[in-house]
Tab-separated table of C-alpha atoms in Angstrom:
chain	number	residue	atom	x	y	z
A	1	UNK	CA	-13.041	-27.675	-116.740
A	2	UNK	CA	-9.588	-29.212	-117.026
A	3	UNK	CA	-8.880	-31.464	-114.665
A	4	UNK	CA	-5.080	-33.247	-115.402
A	5	UNK	CA	-4.189	-36.215	-112.704
A	6	UNK	CA	-0.968	-37.987	-112.770
A	7	UNK	CA	-1.034	-41.480	-111.987
A	8	UNK	CA	2.025	-41.502	-109.680
A	9	UNK	CA	3.775	-40.920	-106.264
A	10	UNK	CA	3.335	-37.137	-105.511
A	11	UNK	CA	6.883	-36.656	-104.693
A	12	UNK	CA	7.652	-37.993	-108.485
A	13	UNK	CA	4.897	-35.883	-110.055
A	14	UNK	CA	5.367	-32.798	-108.068
A	15	UNK	CA	8.073	-31.352	-110.271
A	16	UNK	CA	6.453	-32.084	-113.616
A	17	UNK	CA	3.133	-30.092	-112.107
A	18	UNK	CA	5.492	-27.362	-111.034
A	19	UNK	CA	7.267	-27.091	-114.127
A	20	UNK	CA	4.363	-26.787	-116.369
A	21	UNK	CA	2.352	-24.147	-114.185
A	22	UNK	CA	-1.169	-25.198	-114.807
A	23	UNK	CA	-3.874	-22.819	-114.660
A	24	UNK	CA	-6.447	-25.491	-113.652
A	25	UNK	CA	-6.669	-28.150	-110.835
A	26	UNK	CA	-4.005	-30.879	-111.147
A	27	UNK	CA	-4.057	-33.780	-108.568
A	28	UNK	CA	-2.177	-36.971	-108.211
A	29	UNK	CA	-3.441	-40.459	-107.532
A	30	UNK	CA	-1.236	-42.410	-105.963
A	31	UNK	CA	-3.603	-45.573	-105.695
A	32	UNK	CA	-4.297	-45.126	-109.418
A	33	UNK	CA	-7.961	-45.292	-108.543
A	34	UNK	CA	-8.815	-43.135	-111.581
A	35	UNK	CA	-7.242	-45.556	-113.873
A	36	UNK	CA	-9.275	-48.574	-112.180
A	37	UNK	CA	-12.534	-46.542	-112.302
A	38	UNK	CA	-12.086	-45.702	-116.079
A	39	UNK	CA	-10.138	-48.872	-117.187
A	40	UNK	CA	-6.964	-46.330	-118.105
A	41	UNK	CA	-4.352	-48.566	-119.695
A	42	UNK	CA	-2.017	-45.856	-120.965
A	43	UNK	CA	-1.106	-42.430	-120.355
A	44	UNK	CA	-2.145	-39.448	-121.910
A	45	UNK	CA	-5.543	-40.418	-121.285
A	46	UNK	CA	-8.639	-38.080	-121.296
A	47	UNK	CA	-12.242	-38.704	-120.442
A	48	UNK	CA	-14.905	-36.350	-121.396
A	49	UNK	CA	-17.407	-35.973	-118.562
A	50	UNK	CA	-20.513	-33.758	-119.373
A	51	UNK	CA	-22.025	-31.303	-117.029
A	52	UNK	CA	-24.720	-33.851	-115.520
A	53	UNK	CA	-21.507	-36.520	-114.828
A	54	UNK	CA	-22.093	-38.514	-117.760
A	55	UNK	CA	-18.949	-40.064	-119.462
A	56	UNK	CA	-19.605	-38.348	-122.887
A	57	UNK	CA	-16.244	-39.852	-124.469
A	58	UNK	CA	-14.356	-42.869	-122.511
A	59	UNK	CA	-10.651	-42.824	-122.012
A	60	UNK	CA	-9.051	-42.212	-125.475
A	61	UNK	CA	-5.052	-41.265	-126.125
A	62	UNK	CA	-4.907	-37.158	-126.018
A	63	UNK	CA	-1.875	-35.263	-126.647
A	64	UNK	CA	-1.238	-31.275	-126.255
A	65	UNK	CA	1.314	-31.234	-128.935
A	66	UNK	CA	2.082	-32.717	-132.424
A	67	UNK	CA	5.008	-34.369	-131.648
A	68	UNK	CA	3.580	-36.275	-129.039
A	69	UNK	CA	0.367	-36.707	-131.431
A	70	UNK	CA	2.860	-37.880	-133.633
A	71	UNK	CA	4.326	-40.537	-131.357
A	72	UNK	CA	1.102	-42.064	-130.908
A	73	UNK	CA	-0.557	-41.651	-134.700
A	74	UNK	CA	-3.174	-38.978	-133.613
A	75	UNK	CA	-3.956	-35.730	-134.594
A	76	UNK	CA	-3.853	-33.428	-131.922
A	77	UNK	CA	-5.759	-30.650	-134.167
A	78	UNK	CA	-8.468	-33.063	-135.075
A	79	UNK	CA	-9.051	-34.103	-131.351
A	80	UNK	CA	-8.604	-30.111	-130.439
A	81	UNK	CA	-11.441	-29.531	-132.714
A	82	UNK	CA	-14.017	-32.328	-131.898
A	83	UNK	CA	-13.705	-30.959	-128.353
A	84	UNK	CA	-14.430	-27.673	-129.000
A	85	UNK	CA	-17.234	-28.625	-131.453
A	86	UNK	CA	-18.610	-30.749	-128.421
A	87	UNK	CA	-18.218	-28.248	-126.044
A	88	UNK	CA	-20.106	-25.470	-127.876
A	89	UNK	CA	-23.034	-27.961	-128.457
A	90	UNK	CA	-22.019	-27.991	-132.342
A	91	UNK	CA	-21.103	-32.317	-132.266
A	92	UNK	CA	-21.691	-35.051	-129.998
A	93	UNK	CA	-18.470	-36.442	-128.813
A	94	UNK	CA	-18.987	-39.307	-131.167
A	95	UNK	CA	-17.595	-41.681	-128.600
A	96	UNK	CA	-18.267	-45.502	-129.353
A	97	UNK	CA	-19.703	-47.826	-126.579
A	98	UNK	CA	-16.099	-49.223	-125.854
A	99	UNK	CA	-13.069	-47.949	-124.171
A	100	UNK	CA	-10.124	-46.894	-126.362
A	101	UNK	CA	-7.880	-50.157	-125.251
A	102	UNK	CA	-10.026	-52.113	-127.498
A	103	UNK	CA	-10.909	-54.717	-124.773
A	104	UNK	CA	-14.373	-53.984	-124.300
A	105	UNK	CA	-14.104	-52.716	-120.870
A	106	UNK	CA	-12.087	-54.645	-117.821
A	107	UNK	CA	-12.192	-58.001	-117.903
A	108	UNK	CA	-11.958	-60.683	-114.569
A	109	UNK	CA	-8.151	-61.280	-115.323
A	110	UNK	CA	-7.780	-57.137	-115.590
A	111	UNK	CA	-9.240	-56.702	-112.442
A	112	UNK	CA	-7.093	-59.220	-110.799
A	113	UNK	CA	-4.284	-57.497	-112.226
A	114	UNK	CA	-4.796	-54.505	-110.715
A	115	UNK	CA	-5.333	-56.089	-107.260
A	116	UNK	CA	-1.770	-57.566	-107.791
A	117	UNK	CA	-0.465	-54.056	-108.956
A	118	UNK	CA	-2.309	-52.519	-105.363
A	119	UNK	CA	-0.920	-55.167	-103.597
A	120	UNK	CA	2.797	-54.965	-104.847
A	121	UNK	CA	2.476	-51.145	-104.156
A	122	UNK	CA	1.449	-51.695	-100.927
A	123	UNK	CA	4.380	-54.365	-100.333
A	124	UNK	CA	6.980	-51.853	-101.680
A	125	UNK	CA	5.910	-49.185	-99.601
A	126	UNK	CA	5.979	-51.757	-96.406
A	127	UNK	CA	9.561	-52.377	-97.819
A	128	UNK	CA	8.969	-55.954	-99.095
A	129	UNK	CA	10.366	-55.351	-102.559
A	130	UNK	CA	11.157	-59.083	-103.272
A	131	UNK	CA	7.429	-59.544	-102.701
A	132	UNK	CA	6.234	-56.564	-104.374
A	133	UNK	CA	7.870	-57.588	-107.514
A	134	UNK	CA	6.157	-60.696	-107.695
A	135	UNK	CA	3.043	-59.279	-107.711
A	136	UNK	CA	4.135	-56.843	-110.089
A	137	UNK	CA	5.110	-59.323	-112.250
A	138	UNK	CA	1.972	-61.734	-112.138
A	139	UNK	CA	-0.213	-57.719	-112.790
A	140	UNK	CA	1.873	-57.596	-116.021
A	141	UNK	CA	1.537	-61.143	-117.116
A	142	UNK	CA	-2.173	-60.637	-116.485
A	143	UNK	CA	-2.946	-57.545	-118.464
A	144	UNK	CA	-0.051	-56.906	-120.658
A	145	UNK	CA	-1.897	-54.432	-122.333
A	146	UNK	CA	-2.144	-51.969	-119.385
A	147	UNK	CA	1.055	-49.725	-119.506
A	148	UNK	CA	-0.544	-48.350	-116.342
A	149	UNK	CA	0.846	-51.101	-115.008
A	150	UNK	CA	3.548	-52.341	-116.474
A	151	UNK	CA	5.012	-48.689	-116.674
A	152	UNK	CA	3.873	-48.049	-113.317
A	153	UNK	CA	5.878	-50.508	-111.553
A	154	UNK	CA	9.369	-49.684	-113.569
A	155	UNK	CA	10.413	-47.048	-110.670
A	156	UNK	CA	9.779	-49.651	-108.024
A	157	UNK	CA	12.202	-52.110	-109.971
A	158	UNK	CA	15.034	-49.401	-110.677
A	159	UNK	CA	14.004	-48.883	-113.970
A	160	UNK	CA	13.357	-45.278	-115.649
A	161	UNK	CA	9.781	-45.426	-116.687
A	162	UNK	CA	11.079	-43.186	-119.754
A	163	UNK	CA	14.221	-44.974	-120.290
A	164	UNK	CA	15.793	-47.509	-122.339
A	165	UNK	CA	13.663	-50.691	-120.656
A	166	UNK	CA	10.764	-49.022	-121.320
A	167	UNK	CA	11.523	-48.329	-124.875
A	168	UNK	CA	12.308	-51.964	-125.193
A	169	UNK	CA	8.975	-52.925	-123.797
A	170	UNK	CA	7.128	-50.640	-126.330
A	171	UNK	CA	9.216	-51.980	-129.040
A	172	UNK	CA	8.757	-55.898	-128.225
A	173	UNK	CA	4.932	-54.790	-127.812
A	174	UNK	CA	4.892	-53.791	-131.540
A	175	UNK	CA	6.989	-56.576	-132.789
A	176	UNK	CA	3.794	-58.726	-131.487
A	177	UNK	CA	1.266	-56.935	-133.884
A	178	UNK	CA	0.150	-54.798	-130.927
A	179	UNK	CA	-0.663	-50.965	-130.837
A	180	UNK	CA	0.923	-49.252	-128.048
A	181	UNK	CA	-1.909	-46.476	-128.194
A	182	UNK	CA	-5.557	-47.175	-129.607
A	183	UNK	CA	-7.252	-44.102	-130.516
A	184	UNK	CA	-10.905	-43.302	-130.600
A	185	UNK	CA	-12.034	-42.007	-133.948
A	186	UNK	CA	-12.863	-38.442	-134.037
A	187	UNK	CA	-15.091	-38.149	-136.716
């Protein structure tokens, strides 16, 4: 079964979900609980969970189109072939022991960053934008690799999370010798 989850506000995600007309459950996680639980630091991200509720393959970048895959340097065809083999019971999910973030799992700093992000979100909803922005800044400084936080705060700061500020942020990240996506191996 496929379930999609938007890490966004329901009002913002609704148009994308309606436009896609999914035939599977599509949920919205306004509080980023899913990202916290599975240490998701970027989107789109997939997690394979088996019928016993165990993580068969930890969070990984995945796209539904080759165009998206080219942006991240992954092959959608290879990912889909691996998924089909796993579902058919023909191959293990080939999951390494660490999340795709390459960080080896959440650190204390990452947890603190998520706490600042959550507090900032709450403050923003209470109409306290200046206080919220201070916590968003701290969250981004503590976990610069966590684009669910850095990108997720853009709309609160009046920036388009798909616009020039986002593209500049990614360019600066790349210029620092970092990869924006760290896909898991498919073999």
